[in-house]
JSON list of C-alpha atoms and ligand atoms in Angstrom, two decimals:
[
{"chain": "A", "resi": 293, "resn": "UNK", "atom": "CA", "xyz": [-50.88, 16.38, -3.13]},
{"chain": "A", "resi": 294, "resn": "UNK", "atom": "CA", "xyz": [-51.58, 14.44, -0.16]},
{"chain": "A", "resi": 295, "resn": "UNK", "atom": "CA", "xyz": [-48.95, 12.06, 0.50]},
{"chain": "A", "resi": 296, "resn": "UNK", "atom": "CA", "xyz": [-49.69, 8.24, 0.02]},
{"chain": "A", "resi": 297, "resn": "UNK", "atom": "CA", "xyz": [-47.04, 5.51, 0.70]},
{"chain": "A", "resi": 298, "resn": "UNK", "atom": "CA", "xyz": [-47.78, 3.93, -2.80]},
{"chain": "A", "resi": 299, "resn": "UNK", "atom": "CA", "xyz": [-46.17, 7.26, -4.18]},
{"chain": "A", "resi": 300, "resn": "UNK", "atom": "CA", "xyz": [-42.88, 5.70, -3.22]},
{"chain": "A", "resi": 301, "resn": "UNK", "atom": "CA", "xyz": [-43.04, 2.77, -5.54]},
{"chain": "A", "resi": 302, "resn": "UNK", "atom": "CA", "xyz": [-40.86, 3.91, -8.54]},
{"chain": "A", "resi": 303, "resn": "UNK", "atom": "CA", "xyz": [-39.23, 7.13, -7.25]},
{"chain": "A", "resi": 304, "resn": "UNK", "atom": "CA", "xyz": [-36.91, 9.30, -9.83]},
{"chain": "A", "resi": 305, "resn": "UNK", "atom": "CA", "xyz": [-34.12, 11.17, -8.18]},
{"chain": "A", "resi": 306, "resn": "UNK", "atom": "CA", "xyz": [-32.57, 13.55, -10.69]},
{"chain": "A", "resi": 307, "resn": "UNK", "atom": "CA", "xyz": [-30.43, 16.61, -11.18]},
{"chain": "A", "resi": 308, "resn": "UNK", "atom": "CA", "xyz": [-28.16, 18.31, -13.71]},
{"chain": "A", "resi": 309, "resn": "UNK", "atom": "CA", "xyz": [-25.15, 16.75, -12.41]},
{"chain": "A", "resi": 310, "resn": "UNK", "atom": "CA", "xyz": [-26.67, 13.45, -13.03]},
{"chain": "A", "resi": 311, "resn": "UNK", "atom": "CA", "xyz": [-27.43, 13.51, -16.72]},
{"chain": "A", "resi": 312, "resn": "UNK", "atom": "CA", "xyz": [-25.37, 11.70, -19.32]},
{"chain": "A", "resi": 313, "resn": "UNK", "atom": "CA", "xyz": [-23.54, 13.39, -22.10]},
{"chain": "A", "resi": 314, "resn": "UNK", "atom": "CA", "xyz": [-26.44, 14.74, -24.49]},
{"chain": "A", "resi": 315, "resn": "UNK", "atom": "CA", "xyz": [-29.21, 13.95, -22.08]},
{"chain": "A", "resi": 316, "resn": "UNK", "atom": "CA", "xyz": [-31.77, 16.74, -21.47]},
{"chain": "A", "resi": 317, "resn": "UNK", "atom": "CA", "xyz": [-33.29, 16.72, -18.04]},
{"chain": "A", "resi": 318, "resn": "UNK", "atom": "CA", "xyz": [-36.94, 17.33, -18.90]},
{"chain": "A", "resi": 319, "resn": "UNK", "atom": "CA", "xyz": [-36.92, 14.72, -21.63]},
{"chain": "A", "resi": 320, "resn": "UNK", "atom": "CA", "xyz": [-35.50, 12.12, -19.38]},
{"chain": "A", "resi": 321, "resn": "UNK", "atom": "CA", "xyz": [-38.38, 12.93, -16.62]},
{"chain": "A", "resi": 322, "resn": "UNK", "atom": "CA", "xyz": [-41.03, 12.92, -19.47]},
{"chain": "A", "resi": 323, "resn": "UNK", "atom": "CA", "xyz": [-39.82, 9.62, -20.48]},
{"chain": "A", "resi": 324, "resn": "UNK", "atom": "CA", "xyz": [-40.04, 8.12, -16.85]},
{"chain": "A", "resi": 325, "resn": "UNK", "atom": "CA", "xyz": [-43.37, 10.15, -16.02]},
{"chain": "A", "resi": 326, "resn": "UNK", "atom": "CA", "xyz": [-44.71, 8.08, -19.48]},
{"chain": "A", "resi": 327, "resn": "UNK", "atom": "CA", "xyz": [-43.22, 4.91, -18.21]},
{"chain": "A", "resi": 328, "resn": "UNK", "atom": "CA", "xyz": [-45.32, 5.31, -14.78]},
{"chain": "A", "resi": 329, "resn": "UNK", "atom": "CA", "xyz": [-42.87, 6.61, -12.19]},
{"chain": "A", "resi": 330, "resn": "UNK", "atom": "CA", "xyz": [-44.79, 7.49, -9.09]},
{"chain": "A", "resi": 331, "resn": "UNK", "atom": "CA", "xyz": [-42.66, 10.11, -7.90]},
{"chain": "A", "resi": 332, "resn": "UNK", "atom": "CA", "xyz": [-39.91, 12.49, -9.08]},
{"chain": "A", "resi": 333, "resn": "UNK", "atom": "CA", "xyz": [-37.66, 14.30, -6.70]},
{"chain": "A", "resi": 334, "resn": "UNK", "atom": "CA", "xyz": [-35.49, 17.21, -8.23]},
{"chain": "A", "resi": 335, "resn": "UNK", "atom": "CA", "xyz": [-31.86, 17.09, -6.34]},
{"chain": "A", "resi": 336, "resn": "UNK", "atom": "CA", "xyz": [-29.71, 19.78, -7.82]},
{"chain": "A", "resi": 337, "resn": "UNK", "atom": "CA", "xyz": [-26.40, 18.94, -5.93]},
{"chain": "A", "resi": 338, "resn": "UNK", "atom": "CA", "xyz": [-22.62, 19.40, -5.97]},
{"chain": "A", "resi": 339, "resn": "UNK", "atom": "CA", "xyz": [-20.04, 21.28, -8.35]},
{"chain": "A", "resi": 340, "resn": "UNK", "atom": "CA", "xyz": [-21.57, 19.98, -11.23]},
{"chain": "A", "resi": 341, "resn": "UNK", "atom": "CA", "xyz": [-25.17, 21.11, -10.43]},
{"chain": "A", "resi": 342, "resn": "UNK", "atom": "CA", "xyz": [-26.85, 24.28, -11.43]},
{"chain": "A", "resi": 343, "resn": "UNK", "atom": "CA", "xyz": [-25.37, 27.17, -9.13]},
{"chain": "A", "resi": 344, "resn": "UNK", "atom": "CA", "xyz": [-27.57, 29.97, -10.26]},
{"chain": "A", "resi": 345, "resn": "UNK", "atom": "CA", "xyz": [-30.72, 30.26, -8.23]},
{"chain": "A", "resi": 346, "resn": "UNK", "atom": "CA", "xyz": [-32.80, 31.67, -11.04]},
{"chain": "A", "resi": 347, "resn": "UNK", "atom": "CA", "xyz": [-31.86, 28.97, -13.26]},
{"chain": "A", "resi": 348, "resn": "UNK", "atom": "CA", "xyz": [-32.70, 26.45, -10.69]},
{"chain": "A", "resi": 349, "resn": "UNK", "atom": "CA", "xyz": [-36.08, 28.09, -9.88]},
{"chain": "A", "resi": 350, "resn": "UNK", "atom": "CA", "xyz": [-36.88, 28.22, -13.90]},
{"chain": "A", "resi": 351, "resn": "UNK", "atom": "CA", "xyz": [-36.10, 24.17, -13.98]},
{"chain": "A", "resi": 352, "resn": "UNK", "atom": "CA", "xyz": [-37.83, 23.41, -11.02]},
{"chain": "A", "resi": 353, "resn": "UNK", "atom": "CA", "xyz": [-40.93, 25.42, -12.27]},
{"chain": "A", "resi": 354, "resn": "UNK", "atom": "CA", "xyz": [-40.72, 23.24, -15.60]},
{"chain": "A", "resi": 355, "resn": "UNK", "atom": "CA", "xyz": [-40.48, 20.03, -13.74]},
{"chain": "A", "resi": 356, "resn": "UNK", "atom": "CA", "xyz": [-43.71, 21.18, -11.42]},
{"chain": "A", "resi": 357, "resn": "UNK", "atom": "CA", "xyz": [-45.54, 21.69, -14.63]},
{"chain": "A", "resi": 358, "resn": "UNK", "atom": "CA", "xyz": [-44.53, 18.29, -16.33]},
{"chain": "A", "resi": 359, "resn": "UNK", "atom": "CA", "xyz": [-45.18, 16.32, -13.04]},
{"chain": "A", "resi": 360, "resn": "UNK", "atom": "CA", "xyz": [-48.47, 17.99, -12.55]},
{"chain": "A", "resi": 361, "resn": "UNK", "atom": "CA", "xyz": [-49.51, 16.99, -16.23]},
{"chain": "A", "resi": 362, "resn": "UNK", "atom": "CA", "xyz": [-48.79, 13.42, -15.41]},
{"chain": "A", "resi": 363, "resn": "UNK", "atom": "CA", "xyz": [-50.49, 13.81, -11.62]},
{"chain": "A", "resi": 364, "resn": "UNK", "atom": "CA", "xyz": [-47.32, 12.68, -10.14]},
{"chain": "A", "resi": 365, "resn": "UNK", "atom": "CA", "xyz": [-45.93, 14.40, -6.99]},
{"chain": "A", "resi": 366, "resn": "UNK", "atom": "CA", "xyz": [-42.87, 16.60, -7.21]},
{"chain": "A", "resi": 367, "resn": "UNK", "atom": "CA", "xyz": [-40.42, 16.52, -4.43]},
{"chain": "A", "resi": 368, "resn": "UNK", "atom": "CA", "xyz": [-37.57, 19.03, -3.79]},
{"chain": "A", "resi": 369, "resn": "UNK", "atom": "CA", "xyz": [-34.16, 18.07, -2.41]},
{"chain": "A", "resi": 370, "resn": "UNK", "atom": "CA", "xyz": [-33.03, 20.13, 0.66]},
{"chain": "A", "resi": 371, "resn": "UNK", "atom": "CA", "xyz": [-34.29, 23.57, -0.26]},
{"chain": "A", "resi": 372, "resn": "UNK", "atom": "CA", "xyz": [-37.31, 24.29, 1.24]},
{"chain": "A", "resi": 373, "resn": "UNK", "atom": "CA", "xyz": [-37.54, 27.75, -0.26]},
{"chain": "A", "resi": 374, "resn": "UNK", "atom": "CA", "xyz": [-37.27, 26.37, -3.75]},
{"chain": "A", "resi": 375, "resn": "UNK", "atom": "CA", "xyz": [-39.93, 23.88, -2.72]},
{"chain": "A", "resi": 376, "resn": "UNK", "atom": "CA", "xyz": [-42.32, 26.72, -1.46]},
{"chain": "A", "resi": 377, "resn": "UNK", "atom": "CA", "xyz": [-41.81, 28.91, -4.39]},
{"chain": "A", "resi": 378, "resn": "UNK", "atom": "CA", "xyz": [-42.83, 26.19, -7.02]},
{"chain": "A", "resi": 379, "resn": "UNK", "atom": "CA", "xyz": [-45.71, 24.72, -4.92]},
{"chain": "A", "resi": 380, "resn": "UNK", "atom": "CA", "xyz": [-43.87, 21.51, -4.81]},
{"chain": "A", "resi": 381, "resn": "UNK", "atom": "CA", "xyz": [-45.56, 18.60, -3.39]},
{"chain": "A", "resi": 382, "resn": "UNK", "atom": "CA", "xyz": [-42.90, 17.51, -1.14]},
{"chain": "A", "resi": 383, "resn": "UNK", "atom": "CA", "xyz": [-39.51, 18.13, 0.36]},
{"chain": "A", "resi": 384, "resn": "UNK", "atom": "CA", "xyz": [-36.68, 15.62, 1.13]},
{"chain": "A", "resi": 385, "resn": "UNK", "atom": "CA", "xyz": [-34.50, 16.63, 3.92]},
{"chain": "A", "resi": 386, "resn": "UNK", "atom": "CA", "xyz": [-30.79, 14.68, 4.63]},
{"chain": "A", "resi": 387, "resn": "UNK", "atom": "CA", "xyz": [-29.54, 14.08, 7.86]},
{"chain": "A", "resi": 388, "resn": "UNK", "atom": "CA", "xyz": [-26.48, 16.78, 6.88]},
{"chain": "A", "resi": 389, "resn": "UNK", "atom": "CA", "xyz": [-29.15, 19.15, 5.52]},
{"chain": "A", "resi": 390, "resn": "UNK", "atom": "CA", "xyz": [-31.32, 21.97, 7.37]},
{"chain": "A", "resi": 391, "resn": "UNK", "atom": "CA", "xyz": [-32.65, 20.78, 10.25]},
{"chain": "A", "resi": 392, "resn": "UNK", "atom": "CA", "xyz": [-35.53, 18.98, 9.81]},
{"chain": "A", "resi": 393, "resn": "UNK", "atom": "CA", "xyz": [-37.96, 20.73, 12.14]},
{"chain": "A", "resi": 394, "resn": "UNK", "atom": "CA", "xyz": [-36.92, 23.89, 11.07]},
{"chain": "A", "resi": 395, "resn": "UNK", "atom": "CA", "xyz": [-38.12, 22.84, 7.60]},
{"chain": "A", "resi": 396, "resn": "UNK", "atom": "CA", "xyz": [-41.40, 21.40, 9.02]},
{"chain": "A", "resi": 397, "resn": "UNK", "atom": "CA", "xyz": [-42.07, 24.58, 10.88]},
{"chain": "A", "resi": 398, "resn": "UNK", "atom": "CA", "xyz": [-41.20, 26.46, 7.68]},
{"chain": "A", "resi": 399, "resn": "UNK", "atom": "CA", "xyz": [-43.93, 24.62, 5.46]},
{"chain": "A", "resi": 400, "resn": "UNK", "atom": "CA", "xyz": [-46.56, 24.92, 8.49]},
{"chain": "A", "resi": 401, "resn": "UNK", "atom": "CA", "xyz": [-46.21, 28.76, 8.21]},
{"chain": "A", "resi": 402, "resn": "UNK", "atom": "CA", "xyz": [-46.21, 28.95, 4.57]},
{"chain": "A", "resi": 403, "resn": "UNK", "atom": "CA", "xyz": [-48.90, 29.04, 2.05]},
{"chain": "A", "resi": 404, "resn": "UNK", "atom": "CA", "xyz": [-48.34, 25.73, 1.25]},
{"chain": "A", "resi": 405, "resn": "UNK", "atom": "CA", "xyz": [-48.80, 23.84, 4.76]},
{"chain": "A", "resi": 406, "resn": "UNK", "atom": "CA", "xyz": [-49.81, 20.68, 3.19]},
{"chain": "A", "resi": 407, "resn": "UNK", "atom": "CA", "xyz": [-46.17, 20.10, 1.67]},
{"chain": "A", "resi": 408, "resn": "UNK", "atom": "CA", "xyz": [-45.13, 16.69, 2.59]},
{"chain": "A", "resi": 409, "resn": "UNK", "atom": "CA", "xyz": [-41.73, 15.88, 4.21]},
{"chain": "A", "resi": 410, "resn": "UNK", "atom": "CA", "xyz": [-39.30, 12.89, 3.56]},
{"chain": "A", "resi": 411, "resn": "UNK", "atom": "CA", "xyz": [-36.37, 12.06, 5.64]},
{"chain": "A", "resi": 412, "resn": "UNK", "atom": "CA", "xyz": [-32.93, 10.42, 4.98]},
{"chain": "A", "resi": 413, "resn": "UNK", "atom": "CA", "xyz": [-32.40, 7.78, 7.64]},
{"chain": "A", "resi": 414, "resn": "UNK", "atom": "CA", "xyz": [-29.31, 5.07, 7.08]},
{"chain": "A", "resi": 415, "resn": "UNK", "atom": "CA", "xyz": [-29.20, 3.34, 10.05]},
{"chain": "A", "resi": 416, "resn": "UNK", "atom": "CA", "xyz": [-30.88, 2.73, 13.60]},
{"chain": "A", "resi": 417, "resn": "UNK", "atom": "CA", "xyz": [-29.01, 5.39, 15.38]},
{"chain": "A", "resi": 418, "resn": "UNK", "atom": "CA", "xyz": [-29.91, 7.89, 13.05]},
{"chain": "A", "resi": 419, "resn": "UNK", "atom": "CA", "xyz": [-33.68, 6.88, 13.47]},
{"chain": "A", "resi": 420, "resn": "UNK", "atom": "CA", "xyz": [-33.47, 6.90, 17.20]},
{"chain": "A", "resi": 421, "resn": "UNK", "atom": "CA", "xyz": [-31.95, 10.49, 16.94]},
{"chain": "A", "resi": 422, "resn": "UNK", "atom": "CA", "xyz": [-34.51, 11.76, 14.42]},
{"chain": "A", "resi": 423, "resn": "UNK", "atom": "CA", "xyz": [-37.49, 13.77, 15.62]},
{"chain": "A", "resi": 424, "resn": "UNK", "atom": "CA", "xyz": [-40.20, 12.38, 12.90]},
{"chain": "A", "resi": 425, "resn": "UNK", "atom": "CA", "xyz": [-42.86, 14.70, 13.93]},
{"chain": "A", "resi": 426, "resn": "UNK", "atom": "CA", "xyz": [-44.43, 15.82, 10.54]},
{"chain": "A", "resi": 427, "resn": "UNK", "atom": "CA", "xyz": [-42.23, 13.28, 8.54]},
{"chain": "A", "resi": 428, "resn": "UNK", "atom": "CA", "xyz": [-44.23, 11.25, 5.94]},
{"chain": "A", "resi": 429, "resn": "UNK", "atom": "CA", "xyz": [-41.64, 8.73, 4.80]},
{"chain": "A", "resi": 430, "resn": "UNK", "atom": "CA", "xyz": [-37.87, 7.98, 5.19]},
{"chain": "A", "resi": 431, "resn": "UNK", "atom": "CA", "xyz": [-35.53, 7.48, 2.24]},
{"chain": "A", "resi": 432, "resn": "UNK", "atom": "CA", "xyz": [-32.94, 4.47, 3.65]},
{"chain": "A", "resi": 433, "resn": "UNK", "atom": "CA", "xyz": [-29.46, 3.44, 2.11]},
{"chain": "A", "resi": 434, "resn": "UNK", "atom": "CA", "xyz": [-27.22, 3.11, 0.58]},
{"chain": "A", "resi": 435, "resn": "UNK", "atom": "CA", "xyz": [-28.53, -0.40, -0.17]},
{"chain": "A", "resi": 436, "resn": "UNK", "atom": "CA", "xyz": [-25.19, -0.97, -2.25]},
{"chain": "A", "resi": 437, "resn": "UNK", "atom": "CA", "xyz": [-21.99, 0.97, -3.27]},
{"chain": "A", "resi": 438, "resn": "UNK", "atom": "CA", "xyz": [-23.17, 4.17, -5.32]},
{"chain": "A", "resi": 439, "resn": "UNK", "atom": "CA", "xyz": [-20.94, 6.42, -7.52]},
{"chain": "A", "resi": 440, "resn": "UNK", "atom": "CA", "xyz": [-24.01, 8.99, -7.34]},
{"chain": "A", "resi": 441, "resn": "UNK", "atom": "CA", "xyz": [-23.52, 10.51, -3.74]},
{"chain": "A", "resi": 442, "resn": "UNK", "atom": "CA", "xyz": [-20.21, 11.63, -2.82]},
{"chain": "A", "resi": 443, "resn": "UNK", "atom": "CA", "xyz": [-20.84, 11.71, 0.81]},
{"chain": "A", "resi": 444, "resn": "UNK", "atom": "CA", "xyz": [-23.00, 8.70, 1.09]},
{"chain": "A", "resi": 445, "resn": "UNK", "atom": "CA", "xyz": [-23.06, 6.60, 4.37]},
{"chain": "A", "resi": 446, "resn": "UNK", "atom": "CA", "xyz": [-21.75, 3.37, 4.45]},
{"chain": "A", "resi": 447, "resn": "UNK", "atom": "CA", "xyz": [-23.65, 0.61, 2.78]},
{"chain": "A", "resi": 448, "resn": "UNK", "atom": "CA", "xyz": [-26.46, -0.97, 4.57]},
{"chain": "A", "resi": 449, "resn": "UNK", "atom": "CA", "xyz": [-27.43, -3.66, 2.39]},
{"chain": "A", "resi": 450, "resn": "UNK", "atom": "CA", "xyz": [-30.85, -5.61, 2.78]},
{"chain": "A", "resi": 451, "resn": "UNK", "atom": "CA", "xyz": [-30.10, -6.50, 6.29]},
{"chain": "A", "resi": 452, "resn": "UNK", "atom": "CA", "xyz": [-29.70, -2.79, 7.52]},
{"chain": "A", "resi": 453, "resn": "UNK", "atom": "CA", "xyz": [-32.81, -1.93, 5.32]},
{"chain": "A", "resi": 454, "resn": "UNK", "atom": "CA", "xyz": [-35.00, -4.61, 6.81]},
{"chain": "A", "resi": 455, "resn": "UNK", "atom": "CA", "xyz": [-33.84, -3.47, 10.53]},
{"chain": "A", "resi": 456, "resn": "UNK", "atom": "CA", "xyz": [-35.21, -0.07, 9.60]},
{"chain": "A", "resi": 457, "resn": "UNK", "atom": "CA", "xyz": [-38.53, -1.32, 8.09]},
{"chain": "A", "resi": 458, "resn": "UNK", "atom": "CA", "xyz": [-39.09, -3.11, 11.34]},
{"chain": "A", "resi": 459, "resn": "UNK", "atom": "CA", "xyz": [-38.23, -0.35, 13.79]},
{"chain": "A", "resi": 460, "resn": "UNK", "atom": "CA", "xyz": [-40.47, 2.08, 12.03]},
{"chain": "A", "resi": 461, "resn": "UNK", "atom": "CA", "xyz": [-44.18, 2.63, 11.07]},
{"chain": "A", "resi": 462, "resn": "UNK", "atom": "CA", "xyz": [-43.11, 5.01, 8.50]},
{"chain": "A", "resi": 463, "resn": "UNK", "atom": "CA", "xyz": [-42.93, 3.86, 4.76]},
{"chain": "A", "resi": 464, "resn": "UNK", "atom": "CA", "xyz": [-39.34, 3.56, 3.56]},
{"chain": "A", "resi": 465, "resn": "UNK", "atom": "CA", "xyz": [-38.08, 3.91, 0.10]},
{"chain": "A", "resi": 466, "resn": "UNK", "atom": "CA", "xyz": [-34.64, 2.08, -0.59]},
{"chain": "A", "resi": 467, "resn": "UNK", "atom": "CA", "xyz": [-31.88, 4.46, -2.31]},
{"chain": "A", "resi": 468, "resn": "UNK", "atom": "CA", "xyz": [-28.16, 3.86, -3.15]},
{"chain": "A", "resi": 469, "resn": "UNK", "atom": "CA", "xyz": [-26.92, 1.41, -6.01]},
{"chain": "A", "resi": 470, "resn": "UNK", "atom": "CA", "xyz": [-30.17, 0.16, -6.65]},
{"chain": "A", "resi": 471, "resn": "UNK", "atom": "CA", "xyz": [-31.04, -1.17, -10.02]},
{"chain": "A", "resi": 472, "resn": "UNK", "atom": "CA", "xyz": [-34.67, -2.44, -11.58]},
{"chain": "A", "resi": 473, "resn": "UNK", "atom": "CA", "xyz": [-34.11, -5.93, -10.88]},
{"chain": "A", "resi": 474, "resn": "UNK", "atom": "CA", "xyz": [-33.77, -5.47, -7.18]},
{"chain": "A", "resi": 475, "resn": "UNK", "atom": "CA", "xyz": [-37.61, -4.71, -7.27]},
{"chain": "A", "resi": 476, "resn": "UNK", "atom": "CA", "xyz": [-38.42, -8.19, -5.75]},
{"chain": "A", "resi": 477, "resn": "UNK", "atom": "CA", "xyz": [-35.79, -8.27, -2.97]},
{"chain": "A", "resi": 478, "resn": "UNK", "atom": "CA", "xyz": [-36.45, -5.01, -1.94]},
{"chain": "A", "resi": 479, "resn": "UNK", "atom": "CA", "xyz": [-40.17, -5.44, -1.85]},
{"chain": "A", "resi": 480, "resn": "UNK", "atom": "CA", "xyz": [-39.78, -8.70, 0.39]},
{"chain": "A", "resi": 481, "resn": "UNK", "atom": "CA", "xyz": [-38.17, -6.58, 2.97]},
{"chain": "A", "resi": 482, "resn": "UNK", "atom": "CA", "xyz": [-41.17, -4.65, 3.27]},
{"chain": "A", "resi": 483, "resn": "UNK", "atom": "CA", "xyz": [-40.02, -1.08, 2.08]},
{"chain": "A", "resi": 484, "resn": "UNK", "atom": "CA", "xyz": [-42.44, 0.53, -0.35]},
{"chain": "A", "resi": 485, "resn": "UNK", "atom": "CA", "xyz": [-40.42, 1.43, -3.10]},
{"chain": "A", "resi": 486, "resn": "UNK", "atom": "CA", "xyz": [-37.02, 1.94, -5.09]},
{"chain": "A", "resi": 487, "resn": "UNK", "atom": "CA", "xyz": [-35.44, 5.36, -5.40]},
{"chain": "A", "resi": 488, "resn": "UNK", "atom": "CA", "xyz": [-32.72, 5.50, -8.21]},
{"chain": "A", "resi": 489, "resn": "UNK", "atom": "CA", "xyz": [-30.60, 7.85, -10.04]},
{"chain": "A", "resi": 490, "resn": "UNK", "atom": "CA", "xyz": [-28.42, 5.92, -12.46]},
{"chain": "A", "resi": 491, "resn": "UNK", "atom": "CA", "xyz": [-30.53, 3.15, -13.19]},
{"chain": "A", "resi": 492, "resn": "UNK", "atom": "CA", "xyz": [-32.94, 5.67, -14.85]},
{"chain": "A", "resi": 493, "resn": "UNK", "atom": "CA", "xyz": [-30.27, 7.76, -16.83]},
{"chain": "A", "resi": 494, "resn": "UNK", "atom": "CA", "xyz": [-28.65, 4.57, -17.88]},
{"chain": "A", "resi": 495, "resn": "UNK", "atom": "CA", "xyz": [-32.37, 3.14, -19.31]},
{"chain": "A", "resi": 496, "resn": "UNK", "atom": "CA", "xyz": [-33.46, 3.07, -22.89]},
{"chain": "A", "resi": 497, "resn": "UNK", "atom": "CA", "xyz": [-36.98, 4.16, -23.00]},
{"chain": "A", "resi": 498, "resn": "UNK", "atom": "CA", "xyz": [-37.91, 0.64, -24.23]},
{"chain": "A", "resi": 499, "resn": "UNK", "atom": "CA", "xyz": [-36.43, -0.40, -20.69]},
{"chain": "A", "resi": 500, "resn": "UNK", "atom": "CA", "xyz": [-38.34, 1.87, -18.73]},
{"chain": "A", "resi": 501, "resn": "UNK", "atom": "CA", "xyz": [-41.53, 1.04, -20.23]},
{"chain": "A", "resi": 502, "resn": "UNK", "atom": "CA", "xyz": [-40.84, -2.66, -19.29]},
{"chain": "A", "resi": 503, "resn": "UNK", "atom": "CA", "xyz": [-39.41, -2.13, -15.75]},
{"chain": "A", "resi": 504, "resn": "UNK", "atom": "CA", "xyz": [-41.43, 0.71, -14.24]},
{"chain": "A", "resi": 505, "resn": "UNK", "atom": "CA", "xyz": [-44.92, -1.06, -14.36]},
{"chain": "A", "resi": 506, "resn": "UNK", "atom": "CA", "xyz": [-43.24, -4.02, -13.03]},
{"chain": "A", "resi": 507, "resn": "UNK", "atom": "CA", "xyz": [-41.59, -2.47, -10.01]},
{"chain": "A", "resi": 508, "resn": "UNK", "atom": "CA", "xyz": [-44.99, -0.68, -9.28]},
{"chain": "A", "resi": 509, "resn": "UNK", "atom": "CA", "xyz": [-46.44, -4.13, -9.26]},
{"chain": "A", "resi": 510, "resn": "UNK", "atom": "CA", "xyz": [-43.77, -5.43, -7.08]},
{"chain": "A", "resi": 511, "resn": "UNK", "atom": "CA", "xyz": [-44.60, -2.84, -4.58]},
{"chain": "A", "resi": 512, "resn": "UNK", "atom": "CA", "xyz": [-48.29, -3.10, -4.73]},
{"chain": "A", "resi": 513, "resn": "UNK", "atom": "CA", "xyz": [-48.63, -6.37, -2.86]},
{"chain": "B", "resi": 202, "resn": "LIG", "atom": "N1", "xyz": [-29.07, 9.37, -1.55]},
{"chain": "B", "resi": 202, "resn": "LIG", "atom": "P1", "xyz": [-28.13, 5.71, -7.45]},
{"chain": "B", "resi": 202, "resn": "LIG", "atom": "S1", "xyz": [-27.80, 7.26, -1.97]},
{"chain": "B", "resi": 202, "resn": "LIG", "atom": "C1", "xyz": [-29.17, 10.66, -3.47]},
{"chain": "B", "resi": 202, "resn": "LIG", "atom": "O1", "xyz": [-27.86, 6.74, 0.81]},
{"chain": "B", "resi": 202, "resn": "LIG", "atom": "C2", "xyz": [-28.56, 9.30, -2.78]},
{"chain": "B", "resi": 202, "resn": "LIG", "atom": "O2", "xyz": [-29.17, 8.15, 1.07]},
{"chain": "B", "resi": 202, "resn": "LIG", "atom": "C3", "xyz": [-28.36, 7.85, -1.09]},
{"chain": "B", "resi": 202, "resn": "LIG", "atom": "O3", "xyz": [-27.87, 7.01, -6.67]},
{"chain": "B", "resi": 202, "resn": "LIG", "atom": "C4", "xyz": [-28.66, 7.86, 0.36]},
{"chain": "B", "resi": 202, "resn": "LIG", "atom": "O4", "xyz": [-29.24, 5.10, -7.83]},
{"chain": "B", "resi": 202, "resn": "LIG", "atom": "C5", "xyz": [-28.02, 8.29, -3.17]},
{"chain": "B", "resi": 202, "resn": "LIG", "atom": "O5", "xyz": [-27.19, 6.19, -8.83]},
{"chain": "B", "resi": 202, "resn": "LIG", "atom": "C6", "xyz": [-27.83, 8.33, -4.72]},
{"chain": "B", "resi": 202, "resn": "LIG", "atom": "O6", "xyz": [-26.87, 4.77, -6.74]},
{"chain": "B", "resi": 202, "resn": "LIG", "atom": "C7", "xyz": [-28.42, 7.24, -5.34]}
]
């Protein structure tokens, strides 16, 4: 699937480590897809994540089937081999992950050269130091404090986000401590969407069904 900036509007990030007691990853993802999320990132990370490669591959394949059913792109975090193995639409790379240009080169040489690449950029220094060749979008944050990422960069706030939006032509999705009600203030910075973990895991289906279309609308202007 060709990358388009509008895919960033409501961005679910999820892995086994993020689930609340009794939650099922595929059921949660399907509820968000039904509500209208525009992209799904599978991010299996940390000691509470699935460590077994075969189990991870099987889950990623099920996620690919599910997102394909809803015609929504699937992005894999930080694992280009897994992304290529399941034919994911995109790969997301962090500043401390595998070197971005190695990822781009691997994709170009693969059977899926159209796989798009997203990069985490938290501040202007990281932006200046990043080779953005082949990068389709940036993920920027944390906007506020987050408990979902142990090694998160310092909080950048709306001011930090605005500075990044103004410094690059690439579309930016805001991440880190963001909730559904932040849609209009984040949209006003010129960012293209909201990426969230805990806002999604804590939402009831009725809240998803109310908020996801509202978020998509806020970023469509
Ligand atoms: N990346 P929540 S913050 C995966 O700043 C991730 O790059 C971040 O989770 C960054 O929505 C983050 O629960 C965690 O705060 C986002």
